[in-house]
Amino acid sequence: MKALILTPSTKDVSVQEIPVPKPRDGEVLIRVHAVALNPIDSIYVVHPIAEQEQRVIGTDFAGVITAVGPDLSSSTDLRARIGGRVAGFHQGACSTNDRPGAFAEYITAPYDLLWSVPDGMSLSDASTISMCGLTAAQGVYSRLGLPCPFDDQTGALTTNGSGITNVLIYSASTSLGLYAAQLVQHAARTSGRKIRLIGTASPSKHDLLRKAPYSYDVLVDYRDPNWVDKVKKATEGKGIDFAVDSISEGQTVYSVHDTLAATAKMAVFRGPKGGQYDPSELRIKPIYGAVWEGLGHEIGYNGAIFPANPEARVFATKFFNFLSTAAADGNVKLEPNPVRLMPGGLERIVPDGFTLLGSGLVSKRQDTSRTEDYMRPISGEKIVYRIQGEA
Ligand SMILES: NC(=O)c1ccc[n+]([C@@H]2O[C@H](COP(=O)([O-])OP(=O)(O)OC[C@H]3O[C@@H](n4cnc5c(N)ncnc54)[C@H](OP(=O)(O)O)[C@@H]3O)[C@@H](O)[C@H]2O)c1
């Protein structure tokens, strides 16, 4: 089979032939139909941290099960049956230790870290959800503690005495922000409490964000020099109770911090080093975590070792079960990101997709100067490649 392989020592990435992997106990073999791109896919190719000779790169995937591990042959779970349509994510080259990647014609994965894609959803759409959806769920439920529709831990909603909880999502049109808003709306439904959802995004995205499933109450332009004051005014001067900084890069962290009420919580998705901010300057400490914890393995990442985190893995399985229920009841729990289906397959991911993503800060992405329509800057969309079969 073909796979997109990084040689860390030379930073070379090429499509190569490697053996089709075999599913072990608890795993399934998946024919990959679609993959979605994330900023870290390109960052850790241009600045490799992998310590092996070669690594299959890529995180988000969706496809069809073609074989199951020895212990799953009589399983009735839709995610462990040949022909099942599933989605999930791998770590790709985003760790020092060896972990599997998604950009290949076939991959294996533990069935309980997959979700069952409903018949009405394309595999391209499904490929956009797993990694950023789980990241957003970890941020909104595990770190901020908002009421969670699929976990017993029922968070409390701070209301500052007004009966309304003020939630800010900075950079609402990021992939992460599009999922975080939907999860905040699930928290409001789960608790029966009123949440005032406030977002920052380019004005061209405001119409999309006002509508369901995002349903923002207030939107401001993050390029407006007065956006922090406008957000505070929208809270009637009380400040934000829960903030999600979907960019978490330098000034965004300090500005989001300026909107917070005294008892607020704030979730970030880049650590201080990668995000270039100093938590010691902040009254309320931003809460950071890496989505990889959900995969349940020890990982070497950004100069640290993240030990295997069984609790985070259990949370991930509950999240994927929650997504899977749509396959049975027909109600999609998270709308996928709008998809930009790119021309070509594995061989075009680096020259086109990674050019769009860049390899530095999201907030400093340069226009690529490429003239093809599919090379316009990423805004409120996920970049998706078809690998094989129906996507
Ligand atoms: N901790 C983790 O485990 C984890 C997991 C996933 C992602 N992440 C990180 O989360 C960040 C977001 O990832 P993503 O995939 O969601 O990004 P993305 O969708 O590629 O981000 C694109 C968006 O960035 C927005 N943007 C650009 N510059 C901005 C600025 N200065 N202020 C506000 N918004 C700006 C644009 O908004 P407009 O179009 O509205 O201008 C655009 O919609 C990345 O840094 C990623 O590495 C972390």
Short mmCIF file of C-alpha atoms and ligand atoms in Angstrom, two decimals:
data_model
loop_
_atom_site.label_atom_id
_atom_site.label_comp_id
_atom_site.label_asym_id
_atom_site.label_seq_id
_atom_site.Cartn_x
_atom_site.Cartn_y
_atom_site.Cartn_z
CA MET A 1 0.00 0.00 0.00
CA LYS A 2 0.98 3.64 -0.33
CA ALA A 3 1.67 5.90 2.67
CA LEU A 4 3.02 9.41 3.17
CA ILE A 5 6.29 8.95 5.02
CA LEU A 6 8.58 11.43 6.80
CA THR A 7 12.32 10.86 7.09
CA PRO A 8 13.03 13.11 10.12
CA SER A 9 16.80 13.37 9.57
CA THR A 10 16.39 14.91 6.11
CA LYS A 11 12.87 16.38 6.55
CA ASP A 12 11.97 14.59 3.34
CA VAL A 13 8.35 13.47 2.89
CA SER A 14 7.37 11.11 0.09
CA VAL A 15 4.72 8.60 -0.93
CA GLN A 16 6.22 5.13 -0.41
CA GLU A 17 5.08 1.51 -0.63
CA ILE A 18 4.94 -0.23 2.76
CA PRO A 19 3.20 -3.44 3.93
CA VAL A 20 -0.50 -3.28 4.84
CA PRO A 21 -0.61 -3.44 8.68
CA LYS A 22 -2.35 -6.35 10.46
CA PRO A 23 -4.97 -5.66 13.16
CA ARG A 24 -4.10 -7.02 16.59
CA ASP A 25 -6.53 -7.80 19.42
CA GLY A 26 -8.88 -4.84 19.94
CA GLU A 27 -7.95 -3.31 16.58
CA VAL A 28 -9.50 -3.08 13.13
CA LEU A 29 -7.99 -2.58 9.68
CA ILE A 30 -9.42 0.45 7.88
CA ARG A 31 -9.31 1.28 4.15
CA VAL A 32 -8.78 5.05 4.35
CA HIS A 33 -11.15 7.00 2.11
CA ALA A 34 -10.55 10.58 3.32
CA VAL A 35 -8.07 12.44 5.51
CA ALA A 36 -8.35 15.96 6.96
CA LEU A 37 -5.42 18.28 7.64
CA ASN A 38 -4.49 19.97 10.92
CA PRO A 39 -1.78 22.59 11.61
CA ILE A 40 0.34 20.10 13.60
CA ASP A 41 0.56 17.77 10.59
CA SER A 42 2.81 20.23 8.80
CA ILE A 43 4.54 21.75 11.86
CA TYR A 44 6.11 18.40 12.84
CA VAL A 45 7.18 17.68 9.28
CA VAL A 46 8.96 20.99 8.81
CA HIS A 47 10.31 20.89 12.40
CA PRO A 48 10.52 17.12 13.06
CA ILE A 49 10.62 15.75 16.61
CA ALA A 50 10.22 12.06 15.62
CA GLU A 51 13.29 10.01 16.61
CA GLN A 52 12.80 7.11 14.17
CA GLU A 53 14.24 6.69 10.68
CA GLN A 54 10.79 6.95 9.14
CA ARG A 55 7.26 7.76 10.30
CA VAL A 56 3.85 7.70 8.60
CA ILE A 57 2.45 11.21 9.08
CA GLY A 58 -1.09 12.53 9.53
CA THR A 59 -3.86 12.61 12.13
CA ASP A 60 -7.54 12.70 10.99
CA PHE A 61 -9.02 9.87 8.90
CA ALA A 62 -12.30 8.25 7.85
CA GLY A 63 -12.80 4.98 6.00
CA VAL A 64 -14.27 1.49 5.89
CA ILE A 65 -13.30 -1.53 8.01
CA THR A 66 -11.85 -4.38 5.93
CA ALA A 67 -10.61 -6.75 8.67
CA VAL A 68 -10.81 -7.08 12.45
CA GLY A 69 -8.42 -8.31 15.14
CA PRO A 70 -8.61 -11.95 16.32
CA ASP A 71 -10.67 -11.16 19.45
CA LEU A 72 -13.24 -9.03 17.55
CA SER A 73 -14.41 -11.62 15.02
CA SER A 74 -17.81 -12.04 16.70
CA SER A 75 -18.27 -8.46 17.94
CA THR A 76 -21.61 -6.81 17.25
CA ASP A 77 -20.21 -3.28 17.72
CA LEU A 78 -20.59 -1.34 14.46
CA ARG A 79 -16.99 -0.10 14.89
CA ALA A 80 -15.67 -3.67 14.90
CA ARG A 81 -17.53 -5.12 11.92
CA ILE A 82 -16.23 -5.52 8.39
CA GLY A 83 -17.90 -2.91 6.17
CA GLY A 84 -18.43 -0.47 9.07
CA ARG A 85 -17.87 3.21 8.20
CA VAL A 86 -15.67 4.77 10.89
CA ALA A 87 -13.56 7.83 11.68
CA GLY A 88 -10.85 8.62 14.22
CA PHE A 89 -7.38 10.12 14.57
CA HIS A 90 -3.78 9.04 14.95
CA GLN A 91 -0.75 10.88 16.22
CA GLY A 92 1.25 10.92 13.00
CA ALA A 93 4.74 12.33 13.46
CA CYS A 94 3.73 14.54 16.42
CA SER A 95 5.78 12.71 19.06
CA THR A 96 9.35 11.62 19.70
CA ASN A 97 8.28 7.99 20.33
CA ASP A 98 6.89 5.80 17.58
CA ARG A 99 3.13 6.20 16.99
CA PRO A 100 0.97 5.41 13.95
CA GLY A 101 -0.02 7.94 11.28
CA ALA A 102 -3.20 8.34 9.22
CA PHE A 103 -2.02 9.40 5.75
CA ALA A 104 -1.96 5.92 4.19
CA GLU A 105 -4.21 3.68 2.14
CA TYR A 106 -4.72 1.30 5.08
CA ILE A 107 -4.30 1.82 8.81
CA THR A 108 -5.08 -0.10 11.99
CA ALA A 109 -6.71 1.51 15.04
CA PRO A 110 -8.27 0.43 18.36
CA TYR A 111 -12.00 0.08 17.63
CA ASP A 112 -13.04 1.89 20.83
CA LEU A 113 -11.20 5.05 19.73
CA LEU A 114 -13.29 5.17 16.54
CA TRP A 115 -16.80 6.42 15.98
CA SER A 116 -19.43 5.02 13.69
CA VAL A 117 -20.23 7.38 10.81
CA PRO A 118 -24.00 7.72 10.16
CA ASP A 119 -25.25 6.72 6.68
CA GLY A 120 -26.20 10.31 5.85
CA MET A 121 -22.68 11.69 6.43
CA SER A 122 -19.93 11.48 3.81
CA LEU A 123 -16.55 10.15 4.84
CA SER A 124 -14.99 13.49 3.79
CA ASP A 125 -17.23 15.29 6.28
CA ALA A 126 -16.55 12.65 8.95
CA SER A 127 -12.78 13.02 8.54
CA THR A 128 -12.97 16.63 9.83
CA ILE A 129 -14.38 15.86 13.27
CA SER A 130 -12.29 13.48 15.38
CA MET A 131 -9.13 15.33 16.39
CA CYS A 132 -10.41 18.90 16.76
CA GLY A 133 -13.78 17.67 18.06
CA LEU A 134 -12.09 15.75 20.88
CA THR A 135 -9.68 18.66 21.54
CA ALA A 136 -12.66 20.99 21.90
CA ALA A 137 -14.49 18.50 24.15
CA GLN A 138 -11.43 18.17 26.42
CA GLY A 139 -11.26 21.98 26.63
CA VAL A 140 -14.95 22.69 27.17
CA TYR A 141 -15.84 19.75 29.45
CA SER A 142 -12.68 18.31 31.06
CA ARG A 143 -10.80 21.59 31.58
CA LEU A 144 -13.48 24.28 31.89
CA GLY A 145 -15.94 21.83 33.50
CA LEU A 146 -19.06 22.83 31.57
CA PRO A 147 -21.96 20.35 31.87
CA CYS A 148 -21.18 17.41 29.59
CA PRO A 149 -23.89 15.47 27.72
CA PHE A 150 -21.92 12.20 27.65
CA ASP A 151 -20.06 12.11 30.98
CA ASP A 152 -21.44 11.92 34.54
CA GLN A 153 -19.32 14.81 35.77
CA THR A 154 -21.87 17.65 35.72
CA GLY A 155 -20.04 20.94 35.76
CA ALA A 156 -21.41 24.03 37.44
CA LEU A 157 -22.20 27.18 35.48
CA THR A 158 -20.93 30.39 37.09
CA THR A 159 -23.48 33.11 36.46
CA ASN A 160 -22.18 36.16 38.32
CA GLY A 161 -25.59 36.59 39.92
CA SER A 162 -27.26 37.48 36.62
CA GLY A 163 -28.60 34.02 35.74
CA ILE A 164 -26.60 34.05 32.52
CA THR A 165 -23.22 32.39 31.98
CA ASN A 166 -20.93 34.33 29.65
CA VAL A 167 -18.77 32.12 27.43
CA LEU A 168 -16.19 33.50 24.97
CA ILE A 169 -14.73 31.57 22.04
CA TYR A 170 -11.80 33.50 20.60
CA SER A 171 -11.31 32.70 16.90
CA ALA A 172 -14.69 31.09 16.42
CA SER A 173 -14.04 30.22 12.76
CA THR A 174 -11.09 27.92 13.47
CA SER A 175 -11.83 24.22 13.17
CA LEU A 176 -11.46 24.04 16.96
CA GLY A 177 -13.79 27.00 17.50
CA LEU A 178 -16.51 25.54 15.25
CA TYR A 179 -16.60 22.40 17.42
CA ALA A 180 -16.23 24.26 20.74
CA ALA A 181 -19.34 26.38 20.01
CA GLN A 182 -21.43 23.27 19.32
CA LEU A 183 -20.22 21.66 22.55
CA VAL A 184 -21.05 24.81 24.53
CA GLN A 185 -24.58 24.68 23.08
CA HIS A 186 -24.78 21.00 24.18
CA ALA A 187 -23.74 22.17 27.69
CA ALA A 188 -26.57 24.72 27.71
CA ARG A 189 -29.10 22.05 26.68
CA THR A 190 -27.71 19.52 29.20
CA SER A 191 -27.95 21.98 32.09
CA GLY A 192 -31.10 23.81 31.00
CA ARG A 193 -29.27 27.06 31.82
CA LYS A 194 -28.84 30.16 29.68
CA ILE A 195 -25.41 30.65 28.16
CA ARG A 196 -24.54 33.87 26.36
CA LEU A 197 -22.12 32.74 23.65
CA ILE A 198 -19.75 35.46 22.46
CA GLY A 199 -17.26 34.95 19.64
CA THR A 200 -14.50 36.70 17.74
CA ALA A 201 -14.06 36.03 14.01
CA SER A 202 -13.67 37.79 10.68
CA PRO A 203 -16.94 39.58 9.74
CA SER A 204 -17.23 37.35 6.65
CA LYS A 205 -17.92 34.43 9.02
CA HIS A 206 -20.49 36.14 11.28
CA ASP A 207 -23.58 35.03 9.30
CA LEU A 208 -22.47 31.39 9.45
CA LEU A 209 -21.73 31.64 13.18
CA ARG A 210 -25.06 33.26 14.09
CA LYS A 211 -26.91 30.24 12.70
CA ALA A 212 -27.37 26.79 14.26
CA PRO A 213 -25.56 24.73 15.31
CA TYR A 214 -23.17 27.52 16.48
CA SER A 215 -25.88 30.04 17.45
CA TYR A 216 -23.67 32.87 18.74
CA ASP A 217 -25.44 35.64 20.62
CA VAL A 218 -22.69 38.22 20.05
CA LEU A 219 -19.88 38.37 17.46
CA VAL A 220 -17.01 40.82 17.17
CA ASP A 221 -14.13 41.18 14.74
CA TYR A 222 -10.81 40.20 16.37
CA ARG A 223 -9.07 42.80 14.18
CA ASP A 224 -11.09 45.58 15.84
CA PRO A 225 -8.67 47.25 18.29
CA ASN A 226 -11.59 47.65 20.74
CA TRP A 227 -12.78 44.04 20.63
CA VAL A 228 -11.91 43.33 24.28
CA ASP A 229 -14.07 46.28 25.43
CA LYS A 230 -16.89 45.19 23.14
CA VAL A 231 -16.83 41.70 24.65
CA LYS A 232 -16.87 43.09 28.20
CA LYS A 233 -19.77 45.39 27.28
CA ALA A 234 -21.70 42.40 25.91
CA THR A 235 -21.41 40.79 29.38
CA GLU A 236 -22.92 43.94 30.93
CA GLY A 237 -19.56 44.62 32.54
CA LYS A 238 -19.48 41.32 34.48
CA GLY A 239 -16.74 39.71 32.39
CA ILE A 240 -16.42 36.31 30.78
CA ASP A 241 -16.99 33.24 32.99
CA PHE A 242 -15.48 30.62 30.65
CA ALA A 243 -13.12 31.33 27.76
CA VAL A 244 -11.81 29.12 24.96
CA ASP A 245 -8.82 30.62 23.12
CA SER A 246 -8.83 28.58 19.90
CA ILE A 247 -5.62 30.24 18.70
CA SER A 248 -3.61 30.55 21.98
CA GLU A 249 -0.71 32.40 20.41
CA GLY A 250 1.01 35.26 22.27
CA GLN A 251 -1.22 38.33 22.31
CA THR A 252 -4.43 36.31 21.89
CA VAL A 253 -3.87 34.74 25.32
CA TYR A 254 -3.28 38.12 27.02
CA SER A 255 -6.27 39.75 25.28
CA VAL A 256 -8.65 36.89 26.09
CA HIS A 257 -7.39 37.06 29.68
CA ASP A 258 -8.37 40.75 29.77
CA THR A 259 -12.04 39.81 29.18
CA LEU A 260 -12.29 37.47 32.20
CA ALA A 261 -14.36 37.83 35.39
CA ALA A 262 -12.45 37.30 38.67
CA THR A 263 -13.59 33.66 39.06
CA ALA A 264 -13.28 32.72 35.38
CA LYS A 265 -11.59 29.73 33.75
CA MET A 266 -9.73 29.84 30.46
CA ALA A 267 -8.74 26.94 28.17
CA VAL A 268 -5.78 27.20 25.78
CA PHE A 269 -4.54 24.77 23.12
CA ARG A 270 -0.89 25.74 22.76
CA GLY A 271 1.53 25.48 25.68
CA PRO A 272 3.54 28.55 26.78
CA LYS A 273 6.55 27.61 24.63
CA GLY A 274 4.75 26.88 21.35
CA GLY A 275 2.17 29.60 22.01
CA GLN A 276 4.80 32.18 23.03
CA TYR A 277 3.10 33.54 26.16
CA ASP A 278 4.14 33.71 29.82
CA PRO A 279 1.55 32.36 32.30
CA SER A 280 3.34 34.08 35.22
CA GLU A 281 2.06 37.39 33.84
CA LEU A 282 -1.54 36.20 34.10
CA ARG A 283 -3.82 36.42 37.16
CA ILE A 284 -5.95 33.48 35.97
CA LYS A 285 -3.76 30.63 34.76
CA PRO A 286 -4.74 29.30 31.34
CA ILE A 287 -5.46 25.54 31.36
CA TYR A 288 -3.55 23.69 28.63
CA GLY A 289 -3.75 20.12 27.44
CA ALA A 290 -2.79 18.13 24.36
CA VAL A 291 -5.40 16.01 22.59
CA TRP A 292 -2.91 13.09 22.40
CA GLU A 293 -3.73 12.25 26.02
CA GLY A 294 -7.00 10.83 24.70
CA LEU A 295 -5.11 8.08 22.83
CA GLY A 296 -3.94 6.64 26.16
CA HIS A 297 -0.22 6.23 25.38
CA GLU A 298 2.86 7.87 26.86
CA ILE A 299 4.17 10.44 24.42
CA GLY A 300 7.28 12.57 24.10
CA TYR A 301 6.11 15.99 22.97
CA ASN A 302 7.56 19.51 23.03
CA GLY A 303 10.43 18.67 25.36
CA ALA A 304 8.25 16.82 27.90
CA ILE A 305 6.97 13.29 28.49
CA PHE A 306 3.18 13.11 28.80
CA PRO A 307 2.52 9.87 30.74
CA ALA A 308 -0.26 7.55 29.53
CA ASN A 309 -3.46 9.05 30.89
CA PRO A 310 -6.15 6.36 31.41
CA GLU A 311 -8.79 8.93 32.46
CA ALA A 312 -8.29 10.95 29.29
CA ARG A 313 -8.60 7.76 27.24
CA VAL A 314 -11.87 6.86 28.96
CA PHE A 315 -13.14 10.39 28.24
CA ALA A 316 -12.17 9.94 24.56
CA THR A 317 -14.05 6.64 24.32
CA LYS A 318 -17.14 8.32 25.82
CA PHE A 319 -16.84 11.16 23.32
CA PHE A 320 -16.58 8.73 20.39
CA ASN A 321 -19.53 6.72 21.76
CA PHE A 322 -21.50 9.97 21.90
CA LEU A 323 -20.66 10.69 18.23
CA SER A 324 -21.51 7.07 17.34
CA THR A 325 -25.06 7.33 18.67
CA ALA A 326 -25.91 9.36 15.55
CA ALA A 327 -25.49 6.17 13.51
CA ALA A 328 -28.38 4.65 15.47
CA ASP A 329 -30.71 7.62 16.16
CA GLY A 330 -29.93 9.73 13.07
CA ASN A 331 -29.20 12.93 15.06
CA VAL A 332 -25.73 14.20 14.24
CA LYS A 333 -24.11 15.30 17.49
CA LEU A 334 -21.49 17.55 15.87
CA GLU A 335 -21.88 19.13 12.45
CA PRO A 336 -18.65 18.64 10.50
CA ASN A 337 -16.53 21.61 9.48
CA PRO A 338 -17.25 22.90 5.98
CA VAL A 339 -15.00 20.82 3.70
CA ARG A 340 -12.60 22.02 1.01
CA LEU A 341 -12.03 18.84 -1.00
CA MET A 342 -8.60 19.26 -2.57
CA PRO A 343 -7.51 17.90 -5.96
CA GLY A 344 -5.19 14.87 -5.96
CA GLY A 345 -4.48 12.43 -3.14
CA LEU A 346 -1.55 11.55 -0.88
CA GLU A 347 0.99 13.03 -3.32
CA ARG A 348 -0.58 16.53 -3.19
CA ILE A 349 -0.83 16.85 0.62
CA VAL A 350 2.63 18.35 1.11
CA PRO A 351 2.90 20.66 -1.95
CA ASP A 352 -0.64 22.06 -1.61
CA GLY A 353 -2.17 21.25 1.79
CA PHE A 354 0.93 21.94 3.87
CA THR A 355 1.61 25.13 1.90
CA LEU A 356 -1.83 26.35 3.02
CA LEU A 357 -1.24 25.34 6.65
CA GLY A 358 2.26 26.83 6.88
CA SER A 359 4.56 25.60 9.61
CA GLY A 360 4.46 28.38 12.19
CA LEU A 361 1.81 30.29 14.12
CA VAL A 362 -1.74 30.14 12.72
CA SER A 363 -2.08 33.88 13.39
CA LYS A 364 0.98 34.57 11.20
CA ARG A 365 -0.02 32.42 8.22
CA GLN A 366 1.15 34.02 4.98
CA ASP A 367 -0.87 34.21 1.79
CA THR A 368 0.65 31.51 -0.44
CA SER A 369 0.62 33.68 -3.61
CA ARG A 370 -0.76 30.62 -5.43
CA THR A 371 -3.58 31.55 -7.80
CA GLU A 372 -5.68 28.34 -7.83
CA ASP A 373 -9.04 28.80 -6.06
CA TYR A 374 -8.36 25.80 -3.78
CA MET A 375 -5.22 27.60 -2.51
CA ARG A 376 -7.13 30.53 -0.94
CA PRO A 377 -6.42 31.05 2.80
CA ILE A 378 -8.14 28.66 5.24
CA SER A 379 -11.09 30.32 6.98
CA GLY A 380 -13.84 28.29 8.62
CA GLU A 381 -13.00 25.20 6.54
CA LYS A 382 -11.12 21.93 6.80
CA ILE A 383 -8.72 20.86 4.07
CA VAL A 384 -9.62 17.30 3.02
CA TYR A 385 -8.01 14.79 0.62
CA ARG A 386 -9.65 11.75 -0.90
CA ILE A 387 -7.37 8.73 -0.56
CA GLN A 388 -9.40 5.91 -2.14
CA GLY A 389 -12.98 4.80 -2.75
CA GLU A 390 -16.10 6.81 -1.96
CA ALA A 391 -15.36 9.92 0.10
N1 LIG B 1 -3.87 21.26 22.16
C1 LIG B 1 -4.18 20.44 21.19
O1 LIG B 1 -4.19 19.24 21.37
C2 LIG B 1 -4.59 20.99 19.85
C3 LIG B 1 -5.39 20.23 19.00
C4 LIG B 1 -5.83 20.79 17.79
C5 LIG B 1 -5.41 22.07 17.46
N2 LIG B 1 -4.57 22.76 18.28
C6 LIG B 1 -4.11 24.12 17.93
O2 LIG B 1 -5.25 24.96 17.87
C7 LIG B 1 -5.00 26.00 16.93
C8 LIG B 1 -6.18 26.10 15.97
O3 LIG B 1 -6.20 24.97 15.11
P1 LIG B 1 -7.31 24.85 13.98
O4 LIG B 1 -7.04 23.63 13.21
O5 LIG B 1 -8.63 25.02 14.61
O6 LIG B 1 -6.95 26.16 13.09
P2 LIG B 1 -7.49 26.58 11.64
O7 LIG B 1 -8.90 26.14 11.46
O8 LIG B 1 -6.52 26.19 10.60
O9 LIG B 1 -7.43 28.17 11.81
C9 LIG B 1 -7.82 29.00 10.75
C10 LIG B 1 -8.48 30.22 11.35
O10 LIG B 1 -7.54 31.02 12.06
C11 LIG B 1 -8.14 32.28 12.21
N3 LIG B 1 -7.11 33.28 12.54
C12 LIG B 1 -5.98 33.53 11.89
N4 LIG B 1 -5.29 34.51 12.54
C13 LIG B 1 -6.01 34.86 13.63
C14 LIG B 1 -5.84 35.80 14.69
N5 LIG B 1 -4.77 36.58 14.80
N6 LIG B 1 -6.80 35.89 15.63
C15 LIG B 1 -7.88 35.13 15.55
N7 LIG B 1 -8.11 34.21 14.59
C16 LIG B 1 -7.17 34.09 13.62
C17 LIG B 1 -8.85 32.55 10.91
O11 LIG B 1 -10.04 33.22 11.27
P3 LIG B 1 -10.89 34.17 10.27
O12 LIG B 1 -11.09 33.39 9.01
O13 LIG B 1 -12.16 34.44 11.02
O14 LIG B 1 -10.07 35.39 10.06
C18 LIG B 1 -9.13 31.13 10.35
O15 LIG B 1 -10.50 30.79 10.33
C19 LIG B 1 -3.68 25.64 16.24
O16 LIG B 1 -2.65 26.38 16.85
C20 LIG B 1 -3.50 24.19 16.54
O17 LIG B 1 -2.16 23.77 16.52
C21 LIG B 1 -4.17 22.26 19.48
#
